[in-house]
Each structure stands twice: as C-alpha cells, then as structure tokens.
PDB file of C-alpha atoms in Angstrom:
ATOM      1  CA  UNK A1395       6.476   9.982 -32.284  1.00  0.00           C
ATOM      2  CA  UNK A1396       5.119   6.481 -32.880  1.00  0.00           C
ATOM      3  CA  UNK A1397       3.999   5.757 -29.319  1.00  0.00           C
ATOM      4  CA  UNK A1398       0.474   5.106 -28.064  1.00  0.00           C
ATOM      5  CA  UNK A1399      -1.739   8.168 -28.340  1.00  0.00           C
ATOM      6  CA  UNK A1400      -5.042   8.918 -26.621  1.00  0.00           C
ATOM      7  CA  UNK A1401      -7.655  11.532 -27.305  1.00  0.00           C
ATOM      8  CA  UNK A1402      -8.848  13.633 -25.613  1.00  0.00           C
ATOM      9  CA  UNK A1403      -6.335  14.128 -22.827  1.00  0.00           C
ATOM     10  CA  UNK A1404      -8.939  15.663 -20.560  1.00  0.00           C
ATOM     11  CA  UNK A1405     -12.717  15.435 -20.518  1.00  0.00           C
ATOM     12  CA  UNK A1406     -15.143  17.161 -18.197  1.00  0.00           C
ATOM     13  CA  UNK A1407     -18.745  16.075 -18.425  1.00  0.00           C
ATOM     14  CA  UNK A1408     -21.962  16.257 -16.475  1.00  0.00           C
ATOM     15  CA  UNK A1409     -23.455  13.234 -14.789  1.00  0.00           C
ATOM     16  CA  UNK A1410     -25.678  11.307 -17.141  1.00  0.00           C
ATOM     17  CA  UNK A1411     -23.853  12.263 -20.336  1.00  0.00           C
ATOM     18  CA  UNK A1412     -22.119   9.791 -22.642  1.00  0.00           C
ATOM     19  CA  UNK A1413     -18.408  10.068 -23.372  1.00  0.00           C
ATOM     20  CA  UNK A1414     -16.130   8.352 -25.879  1.00  0.00           C
ATOM     21  CA  UNK A1415     -12.367   8.059 -25.760  1.00  0.00           C
ATOM     22  CA  UNK A1416     -10.033   7.024 -28.542  1.00  0.00           C
ATOM     23  CA  UNK A1417      -6.758   5.117 -28.422  1.00  0.00           C
ATOM     24  CA  UNK A1418      -4.276   4.718 -31.275  1.00  0.00           C
ATOM     25  CA  UNK A1419      -1.801   1.926 -30.468  1.00  0.00           C
ATOM     26  CA  UNK A1420       1.663   1.392 -31.865  1.00  0.00           C
ATOM     27  CA  UNK A1421       1.005   0.309 -35.420  1.00  0.00           C
ATOM     28  CA  UNK A1422       2.438  -3.211 -35.370  1.00  0.00           C
ATOM     29  CA  UNK A1423       0.947  -4.115 -31.986  1.00  0.00           C
ATOM     30  CA  UNK A1424      -1.851  -6.681 -32.111  1.00  0.00           C
ATOM     31  CA  UNK A1425      -2.912  -6.439 -28.505  1.00  0.00           C
ATOM     32  CA  UNK A1426      -4.661  -3.429 -26.993  1.00  0.00           C
ATOM     33  CA  UNK A1427      -5.667  -2.899 -23.348  1.00  0.00           C
ATOM     34  CA  UNK A1428      -7.885  -0.459 -21.492  1.00  0.00           C
ATOM     35  CA  UNK A1429      -7.322   0.333 -17.807  1.00  0.00           C
ATOM     36  CA  UNK A1430      -8.833   2.734 -15.311  1.00  0.00           C
ATOM     37  CA  UNK A1431      -6.709   4.360 -12.620  1.00  0.00           C
ATOM     38  CA  UNK A1432      -7.789   6.414  -9.624  1.00  0.00           C
ATOM     39  CA  UNK A1433      -5.549   8.410  -7.335  1.00  0.00           C
ATOM     40  CA  UNK A1434      -3.228   6.270  -5.239  1.00  0.00           C
ATOM     41  CA  UNK A1435      -4.208   3.060  -7.003  1.00  0.00           C
ATOM     42  CA  UNK A1436      -2.638   0.968  -9.699  1.00  0.00           C
ATOM     43  CA  UNK A1437      -4.225   0.579 -13.125  1.00  0.00           C
ATOM     44  CA  UNK A1438      -7.377  -1.542 -12.980  1.00  0.00           C
ATOM     45  CA  UNK A1439      -7.929  -3.861 -15.936  1.00  0.00           C
ATOM     46  CA  UNK A1440     -11.064  -3.145 -17.968  1.00  0.00           C
ATOM     47  CA  UNK A1441     -10.719  -5.093 -21.196  1.00  0.00           C
ATOM     48  CA  UNK A1442      -8.319  -6.193 -23.915  1.00  0.00           C
ATOM     49  CA  UNK A1443      -8.340  -6.962 -27.619  1.00  0.00           C
ATOM     50  CA  UNK A1444      -6.249  -9.126 -29.851  1.00  0.00           C
ATOM     51  CA  UNK A1445      -6.615  -7.609 -33.283  1.00  0.00           C
ATOM     52  CA  UNK A1446     -10.339  -6.802 -33.533  1.00  0.00           C
ATOM     53  CA  UNK A1447     -11.493  -9.509 -31.092  1.00  0.00           C
ATOM     54  CA  UNK A1448     -12.362  -8.493 -27.550  1.00  0.00           C
ATOM     55  CA  UNK A1449     -10.935 -11.435 -25.614  1.00  0.00           C
ATOM     56  CA  UNK A1450     -11.659 -10.504 -22.037  1.00  0.00           C
ATOM     57  CA  UNK A1451     -13.722  -7.973 -20.154  1.00  0.00           C
ATOM     58  CA  UNK A1452     -13.546  -7.271 -16.443  1.00  0.00           C
ATOM     59  CA  UNK A1453     -16.502  -8.391 -14.392  1.00  0.00           C
ATOM     60  CA  UNK A1454     -16.183  -5.059 -12.656  1.00  0.00           C
ATOM     61  CA  UNK A1455     -17.182  -3.358 -15.867  1.00  0.00           C
ATOM     62  CA  UNK A1456     -20.803  -2.449 -15.883  1.00  0.00           C
ATOM     63  CA  UNK A1457     -22.999  -2.534 -18.969  1.00  0.00           C
ATOM     64  CA  UNK A1458     -22.506   1.206 -19.271  1.00  0.00           C
ATOM     65  CA  UNK A1459     -18.991   0.600 -20.562  1.00  0.00           C
ATOM     66  CA  UNK A1460     -18.293  -0.663 -24.050  1.00  0.00           C
ATOM     67  CA  UNK A1461     -15.141  -0.895 -26.111  1.00  0.00           C
ATOM     68  CA  UNK A1462     -14.532  -1.551 -29.778  1.00  0.00           C
ATOM     69  CA  UNK A1463     -11.606  -2.111 -32.069  1.00  0.00           C
ATOM     70  CA  UNK A1464     -13.357  -2.446 -35.406  1.00  0.00           C
ATOM     71  CA  UNK A1465     -10.420  -2.848 -37.767  1.00  0.00           C
ATOM     72  CA  UNK A1466      -7.829  -4.083 -35.340  1.00  0.00           C
ATOM     73  CA  UNK A1467      -6.138  -0.698 -35.234  1.00  0.00           C
ATOM     74  CA  UNK A1468      -7.518   2.138 -33.084  1.00  0.00           C
ATOM     75  CA  UNK A1469      -9.972   1.478 -30.269  1.00  0.00           C
ATOM     76  CA  UNK A1470     -12.751   3.438 -28.621  1.00  0.00           C
ATOM     77  CA  UNK A1471     -14.068   3.228 -25.081  1.00  0.00           C
ATOM     78  CA  UNK A1472     -17.555   4.564 -24.477  1.00  0.00           C
ATOM     79  CA  UNK A1473     -19.131   5.241 -21.113  1.00  0.00           C
ATOM     80  CA  UNK A1474     -22.868   5.781 -21.149  1.00  0.00           C
ATOM     81  CA  UNK A1475     -24.822   7.671 -18.495  1.00  0.00           C
ATOM     82  CA  UNK A1476     -21.684   8.714 -16.658  1.00  0.00           C
ATOM     83  CA  UNK A1477     -21.626   8.748 -12.870  1.00  0.00           C
ATOM     84  CA  UNK A1478     -19.356  10.652 -10.529  1.00  0.00           C
ATOM     85  CA  UNK A1479     -17.652   7.371  -9.631  1.00  0.00           C
ATOM     86  CA  UNK A1480     -16.452   7.104 -13.229  1.00  0.00           C
ATOM     87  CA  UNK A1481     -14.070  10.008 -12.651  1.00  0.00           C
ATOM     88  CA  UNK A1482     -10.607   8.550 -13.196  1.00  0.00           C
ATOM     89  CA  UNK A1483      -7.679   8.348 -15.584  1.00  0.00           C
ATOM     90  CA  UNK A1484      -8.401   5.972 -18.459  1.00  0.00           C
ATOM     91  CA  UNK A1485      -5.246   4.389 -19.805  1.00  0.00           C
ATOM     92  CA  UNK A1486      -4.705   2.531 -23.036  1.00  0.00           C
ATOM     93  CA  UNK A1487      -1.769   0.207 -23.657  1.00  0.00           C
ATOM     94  CA  UNK A1488      -0.640  -1.914 -26.569  1.00  0.00           C
ATOM     95  CA  UNK A1489       1.744  -4.826 -26.947  1.00  0.00           C
ATOM     96  CA  UNK A1490       2.919  -7.448 -29.355  1.00  0.00           C
ATOM     97  CA  UNK A1491       1.377 -10.902 -29.237  1.00  0.00           C
ATOM     98  CA  UNK A1492       4.139 -12.557 -27.267  1.00  0.00           C
ATOM     99  CA  UNK A1493       3.720 -14.083 -23.849  1.00  0.00           C
ATOM    100  CA  UNK A1494       4.782 -11.714 -21.105  1.00  0.00           C
ATOM    101  CA  UNK A1495       5.437  -8.919 -23.527  1.00  0.00           C
ATOM    102  CA  UNK A1496       5.758  -5.401 -22.214  1.00  0.00           C
ATOM    103  CA  UNK A1497       2.865  -3.035 -22.519  1.00  0.00           C
ATOM    104  CA  UNK A1498       3.359   0.445 -23.924  1.00  0.00           C
ATOM    105  CA  UNK A1499       1.032   2.902 -22.278  1.00  0.00           C
ATOM    106  CA  UNK A1500      -0.477   6.051 -23.658  1.00  0.00           C
ATOM    107  CA  UNK A1501      -0.658   9.306 -21.684  1.00  0.00           C
ATOM    108  CA  UNK A1502      -4.229   8.614 -20.571  1.00  0.00           C
ATOM    109  CA  UNK A1503      -7.529  10.484 -20.697  1.00  0.00           C
ATOM    110  CA  UNK A1504      -8.516  12.154 -17.457  1.00  0.00           C
ATOM    111  CA  UNK A1505     -12.286  12.098 -17.003  1.00  0.00           C
ATOM    112  CA  UNK A1506     -14.057  14.348 -14.525  1.00  0.00           C
ATOM    113  CA  UNK A1507     -17.770  13.802 -14.026  1.00  0.00           C
ATOM    114  CA  UNK A1508     -19.525  16.718 -12.335  1.00  0.00           C
TER     115      UNK A1508
ATOM    116  CA  UNK B1308      -9.711 -13.482  -4.145  1.00  0.00           C
ATOM    117  CA  UNK B1309      -6.487 -12.507  -5.860  1.00  0.00           C
ATOM    118  CA  UNK B1310      -4.558  -9.858  -4.032  1.00  0.00           C
ATOM    119  CA  UNK B1311      -1.377  -7.961  -4.835  1.00  0.00           C
ATOM    120  CA  UNK B1312       0.256  -5.891  -2.117  1.00  0.00           C
ATOM    121  CA  UNK B1313       2.910  -3.244  -2.452  1.00  0.00           C
ATOM    122  CA  UNK B1314       4.134  -0.916   0.288  1.00  0.00           C
ATOM    123  CA  UNK B1315       1.384   1.639   0.493  1.00  0.00           C
ATOM    124  CA  UNK B1316       3.557   4.104   2.341  1.00  0.00           C
ATOM    125  CA  UNK B1317       6.123   6.140   0.465  1.00  0.00           C
ATOM    126  CA  UNK B1318       9.722   5.015   0.656  1.00  0.00           C
ATOM    127  CA  UNK B1319      12.304   7.747   1.258  1.00  0.00           C
ATOM    128  CA  UNK B1320      15.970   6.926   0.814  1.00  0.00           C
ATOM    129  CA  UNK B1321      19.201   8.834   0.539  1.00  0.00           C
ATOM    130  CA  UNK B1322      20.872   9.288  -2.822  1.00  0.00           C
ATOM    131  CA  UNK B1323      23.413   6.577  -3.545  1.00  0.00           C
ATOM    132  CA  UNK B1324      21.680   3.952  -1.409  1.00  0.00           C
ATOM    133  CA  UNK B1325      19.863   0.876  -2.706  1.00  0.00           C
ATOM    134  CA  UNK B1326      16.087   1.092  -2.809  1.00  0.00           C
ATOM    135  CA  UNK B1327      14.197  -2.166  -2.296  1.00  0.00           C
ATOM    136  CA  UNK B1328      10.509  -2.409  -3.126  1.00  0.00           C
ATOM    137  CA  UNK B1329       8.320  -5.432  -2.464  1.00  0.00           C
ATOM    138  CA  UNK B1330       5.419  -6.998  -4.306  1.00  0.00           C
ATOM    139  CA  UNK B1331       3.525  -9.748  -2.487  1.00  0.00           C
ATOM    140  CA  UNK B1332       0.624 -11.694  -3.909  1.00  0.00           C
ATOM    141  CA  UNK B1333      -1.915 -14.218  -2.701  1.00  0.00           C
ATOM    142  CA  UNK B1334      -4.335 -16.602  -4.386  1.00  0.00           C
ATOM    143  CA  UNK B1335      -2.466 -16.248  -7.645  1.00  0.00           C
ATOM    144  CA  UNK B1336       0.063 -18.234  -9.650  1.00  0.00           C
ATOM    145  CA  UNK B1337       1.565 -15.777 -12.091  1.00  0.00           C
ATOM    146  CA  UNK B1338       3.637 -16.921 -15.013  1.00  0.00           C
ATOM    147  CA  UNK B1339       5.043 -13.420 -15.525  1.00  0.00           C
ATOM    148  CA  UNK B1340       5.753 -10.492 -13.323  1.00  0.00           C
ATOM    149  CA  UNK B1341       6.497  -7.037 -14.673  1.00  0.00           C
ATOM    150  CA  UNK B1342       7.699  -3.855 -13.042  1.00  0.00           C
ATOM    151  CA  UNK B1343       6.713  -0.415 -14.290  1.00  0.00           C
ATOM    152  CA  UNK B1344       7.615   3.120 -13.375  1.00  0.00           C
ATOM    153  CA  UNK B1345       4.946   5.831 -13.334  1.00  0.00           C
ATOM    154  CA  UNK B1346       5.520   9.557 -13.051  1.00  0.00           C
ATOM    155  CA  UNK B1347       2.676  11.895 -11.984  1.00  0.00           C
ATOM    156  CA  UNK B1348       0.143  12.490 -14.750  1.00  0.00           C
ATOM    157  CA  UNK B1349       1.752   9.977 -17.105  1.00  0.00           C
ATOM    158  CA  UNK B1350       1.178   6.389 -18.149  1.00  0.00           C
ATOM    159  CA  UNK B1351       3.360   3.613 -16.709  1.00  0.00           C
ATOM    160  CA  UNK B1352       6.638   2.775 -18.417  1.00  0.00           C
ATOM    161  CA  UNK B1353       7.868  -0.819 -18.604  1.00  0.00           C
ATOM    162  CA  UNK B1354      11.103  -1.616 -16.779  1.00  0.00           C
ATOM    163  CA  UNK B1355      11.605  -5.363 -16.397  1.00  0.00           C
ATOM    164  CA  UNK B1356       9.884  -8.691 -16.955  1.00  0.00           C
ATOM    165  CA  UNK B1357      10.662 -11.843 -14.992  1.00  0.00           C
ATOM    166  CA  UNK B1358       9.161 -15.260 -15.641  1.00  0.00           C
ATOM    167  CA  UNK B1359       8.154 -17.857 -13.054  1.00  0.00           C
ATOM    168  CA  UNK B1360      11.126 -20.085 -13.880  1.00  0.00           C
ATOM    169  CA  UNK B1361      13.601 -17.220 -13.414  1.00  0.00           C
ATOM    170  CA  UNK B1362      14.990 -16.283 -10.031  1.00  0.00           C
ATOM    171  CA  UNK B1363      16.596 -12.988 -10.918  1.00  0.00           C
ATOM    172  CA  UNK B1364      16.804 -10.440 -13.712  1.00  0.00           C
ATOM    173  CA  UNK B1365      19.087  -7.441 -14.051  1.00  0.00           C
ATOM    174  CA  UNK B1366      19.129  -4.360 -16.209  1.00  0.00           C
ATOM    175  CA  UNK B1367      21.691  -1.667 -15.549  1.00  0.00           C
ATOM    176  CA  UNK B1368      21.029  -0.458 -11.959  1.00  0.00           C
ATOM    177  CA  UNK B1369      17.830  -2.489 -11.657  1.00  0.00           C
ATOM    178  CA  UNK B1370      17.438  -5.990 -10.261  1.00  0.00           C
ATOM    179  CA  UNK B1371      14.283  -8.036  -9.841  1.00  0.00           C
ATOM    180  CA  UNK B1372      13.869 -11.295  -7.962  1.00  0.00           C
ATOM    181  CA  UNK B1373      10.900 -13.635  -8.107  1.00  0.00           C
ATOM    182  CA  UNK B1374      10.220 -16.196  -5.378  1.00  0.00           C
ATOM    183  CA  UNK B1375       7.165 -18.283  -6.243  1.00  0.00           C
ATOM    184  CA  UNK B1376       7.380 -20.112  -2.907  1.00  0.00           C
ATOM    185  CA  UNK B1377       7.202 -16.908  -0.878  1.00  0.00           C
ATOM    186  CA  UNK B1378       4.871 -15.398  -3.499  1.00  0.00           C
ATOM    187  CA  UNK B1379       7.009 -12.323  -3.582  1.00  0.00           C
ATOM    188  CA  UNK B1380       9.046 -10.181  -5.934  1.00  0.00           C
ATOM    189  CA  UNK B1381      11.683  -7.714  -4.851  1.00  0.00           C
ATOM    190  CA  UNK B1382      12.720  -4.764  -6.997  1.00  0.00           C
ATOM    191  CA  UNK B1383      16.077  -3.139  -6.312  1.00  0.00           C
ATOM    192  CA  UNK B1384      17.514   0.124  -7.593  1.00  0.00           C
ATOM    193  CA  UNK B1385      21.202   0.426  -6.778  1.00  0.00           C
ATOM    194  CA  UNK B1386      23.069   3.728  -6.542  1.00  0.00           C
ATOM    195  CA  UNK B1387      19.723   5.524  -6.463  1.00  0.00           C
ATOM    196  CA  UNK B1388      19.402   9.038  -7.843  1.00  0.00           C
ATOM    197  CA  UNK B1389      16.806  11.779  -7.317  1.00  0.00           C
ATOM    198  CA  UNK B1390      15.679  11.106 -10.912  1.00  0.00           C
ATOM    199  CA  UNK B1391      14.571   7.640  -9.771  1.00  0.00           C
ATOM    200  CA  UNK B1392      11.819   9.254  -7.686  1.00  0.00           C
ATOM    201  CA  UNK B1393       8.513   7.939  -9.003  1.00  0.00           C
ATOM    202  CA  UNK B1394       5.807   5.365  -8.282  1.00  0.00           C
ATOM    203  CA  UNK B1395       6.773   1.796  -9.067  1.00  0.00           C
ATOM    204  CA  UNK B1396       4.107  -0.740  -9.980  1.00  0.00           C
ATOM    205  CA  UNK B1397       4.272  -4.509 -10.182  1.00  0.00           C
ATOM    206  CA  UNK B1398       1.950  -6.351 -12.553  1.00  0.00           C
ATOM    207  CA  UNK B1399       1.235 -10.073 -12.605  1.00  0.00           C
ATOM    208  CA  UNK B1400       0.198 -12.113 -15.606  1.00  0.00           C
ATOM    209  CA  UNK B1401      -1.112 -15.646 -15.852  1.00  0.00           C
ATOM    210  CA  UNK B1402      -0.081 -17.959 -18.660  1.00  0.00           C
ATOM    211  CA  UNK B1403      -3.678 -18.739 -19.555  1.00  0.00           C
ATOM    212  CA  UNK B1404      -4.606 -15.144 -20.269  1.00  0.00           C
ATOM    213  CA  UNK B1405      -2.872 -12.011 -21.382  1.00  0.00           C
ATOM    214  CA  UNK B1406      -4.534  -9.923 -18.715  1.00  0.00           C
ATOM    215  CA  UNK B1407      -2.282  -8.258 -16.166  1.00  0.00           C
ATOM    216  CA  UNK B1408      -3.251  -7.359 -12.615  1.00  0.00           C
ATOM    217  CA  UNK B1409      -1.448  -4.350 -11.166  1.00  0.00           C
ATOM    218  CA  UNK B1410      -0.505  -3.647  -7.593  1.00  0.00           C
ATOM    219  CA  UNK B1411      -1.259  -0.302  -5.969  1.00  0.00           C
ATOM    220  CA  UNK B1412       2.299   0.906  -6.442  1.00  0.00           C
ATOM    221  CA  UNK B1413       4.959   2.230  -4.093  1.00  0.00           C
ATOM    222  CA  UNK B1414       6.050   5.848  -4.213  1.00  0.00           C
ATOM    223  CA  UNK B1415       9.808   6.191  -4.013  1.00  0.00           C
ATOM    224  CA  UNK B1416      11.527   9.437  -3.159  1.00  0.00           C
ATOM    225  CA  UNK B1417      15.310   9.663  -3.430  1.00  0.00           C
ATOM    226  CA  UNK B1418      16.682  12.513  -1.355  1.00  0.00           C
ATOM    227  CA  UNK B1419      19.707  14.446  -2.589  1.00  0.00           C
TER     228      UNK B1419
END
C-alpha cells in the first residue's frame, strides 16, 4: 500500500508530557498538511509544507506545537507540555503541487491526554 | 471572519432517492471547492473538485454545483445506497494559498 501512513495510530499520554507523531506521505507528493479534528467537527488546518519548507502555520497553533519535514519526505508533529484540550485526531495529508489538487489523507493519530 | 456552514443535523433519506447536501460560506472568495467523504475513525477521502469558473461537475452518481454569487455549493448523490452513509465535508481553497478550510461536515444516513 503506497498511501499516506501515520504512526502511532493511538497515543495516550499524561498532561504535561511531550508527544511526537510521524507522517509518511505518498512518495511523489511535494505538499504535506497537518490537521486536527475533534468529534463532530471538520479537520482544522494546522500547517503545511511544500517540500521541506513550512509555508503556512495556523495562528491557532500555539508555540507548544512544532512541525518539521527535514528532507522533504516524512514529517513530524510535536506537541510539548500536552493539555487535555489537545485530545483530538491528528490527520496528515499529502498532495501534488498543482492548484486545487486533491489531498490524500492518512488514517490519523488519535491522541488522548489524561 | 471566514465561516463555512454545512447542515449540522444528520440527513436521513430513503434508498434510491437523491441526497442533497449544502455548503455555504461567508467572508471568503474560494478559487476551489472540494468535497470529501469521511467514515468513522478514518481520514477523509477526496470525491470531487470544482473551480470558481465552473458551475457544475459530475462523477458517476455525484454532482457538485458552485454558485459564487450565492456563496454556496450543493452536493448531490443520485440513486443513493446504504453504502453512501458517511459524513461529507466541503473544503474551500483560495488561489493565493494552498491551505484548505473545512466545513463541519454533514452526516448522511441512507435507509434501506
């Protein structure tokens, strides 16, 4: 299967701990997105990369969140000092660099902060 | 501020009927509008893209319209089937950025 993969699929952590999620996009896709989704809501944009450059970051994203895509392939999303409000599904998507191009989503990482 | 509204209540329809879902937006001038399907516990799956200069797009049993004057998109599923039951999301993109803003989604249930 050459789709978008995410690891881990589930993460339970205690408040105050740091967590890191990984996303492996479809290999030829230059663009990579991170979203957060809570129950009953649509995906909320967090940030996106074109190759290794982080082009936009949501103003909603606090300084506790950071994302990297060091070699323009896989990406990591780190949340420092987790809070209960961070509990959500974190989705990664990738796409080709064409205007309006469809995004291919991974299965998501479900984070529970106790 | 930018706002995207989809029917928050679930839509129940009888098998074989046409389902129509709406996506309304304010304070936004999207160049692209996408529709996705999401099943519980899974990531969204792309269905259709329509551009601001297109009025209508079709793909098999799916049809999307885009009215930039009304600031509305309609998503139709004809001859609906129980397997079409899912949450449907609209996502708007601006030509100046490749960021997409998603609506809250509408849950569709097709009754056999």
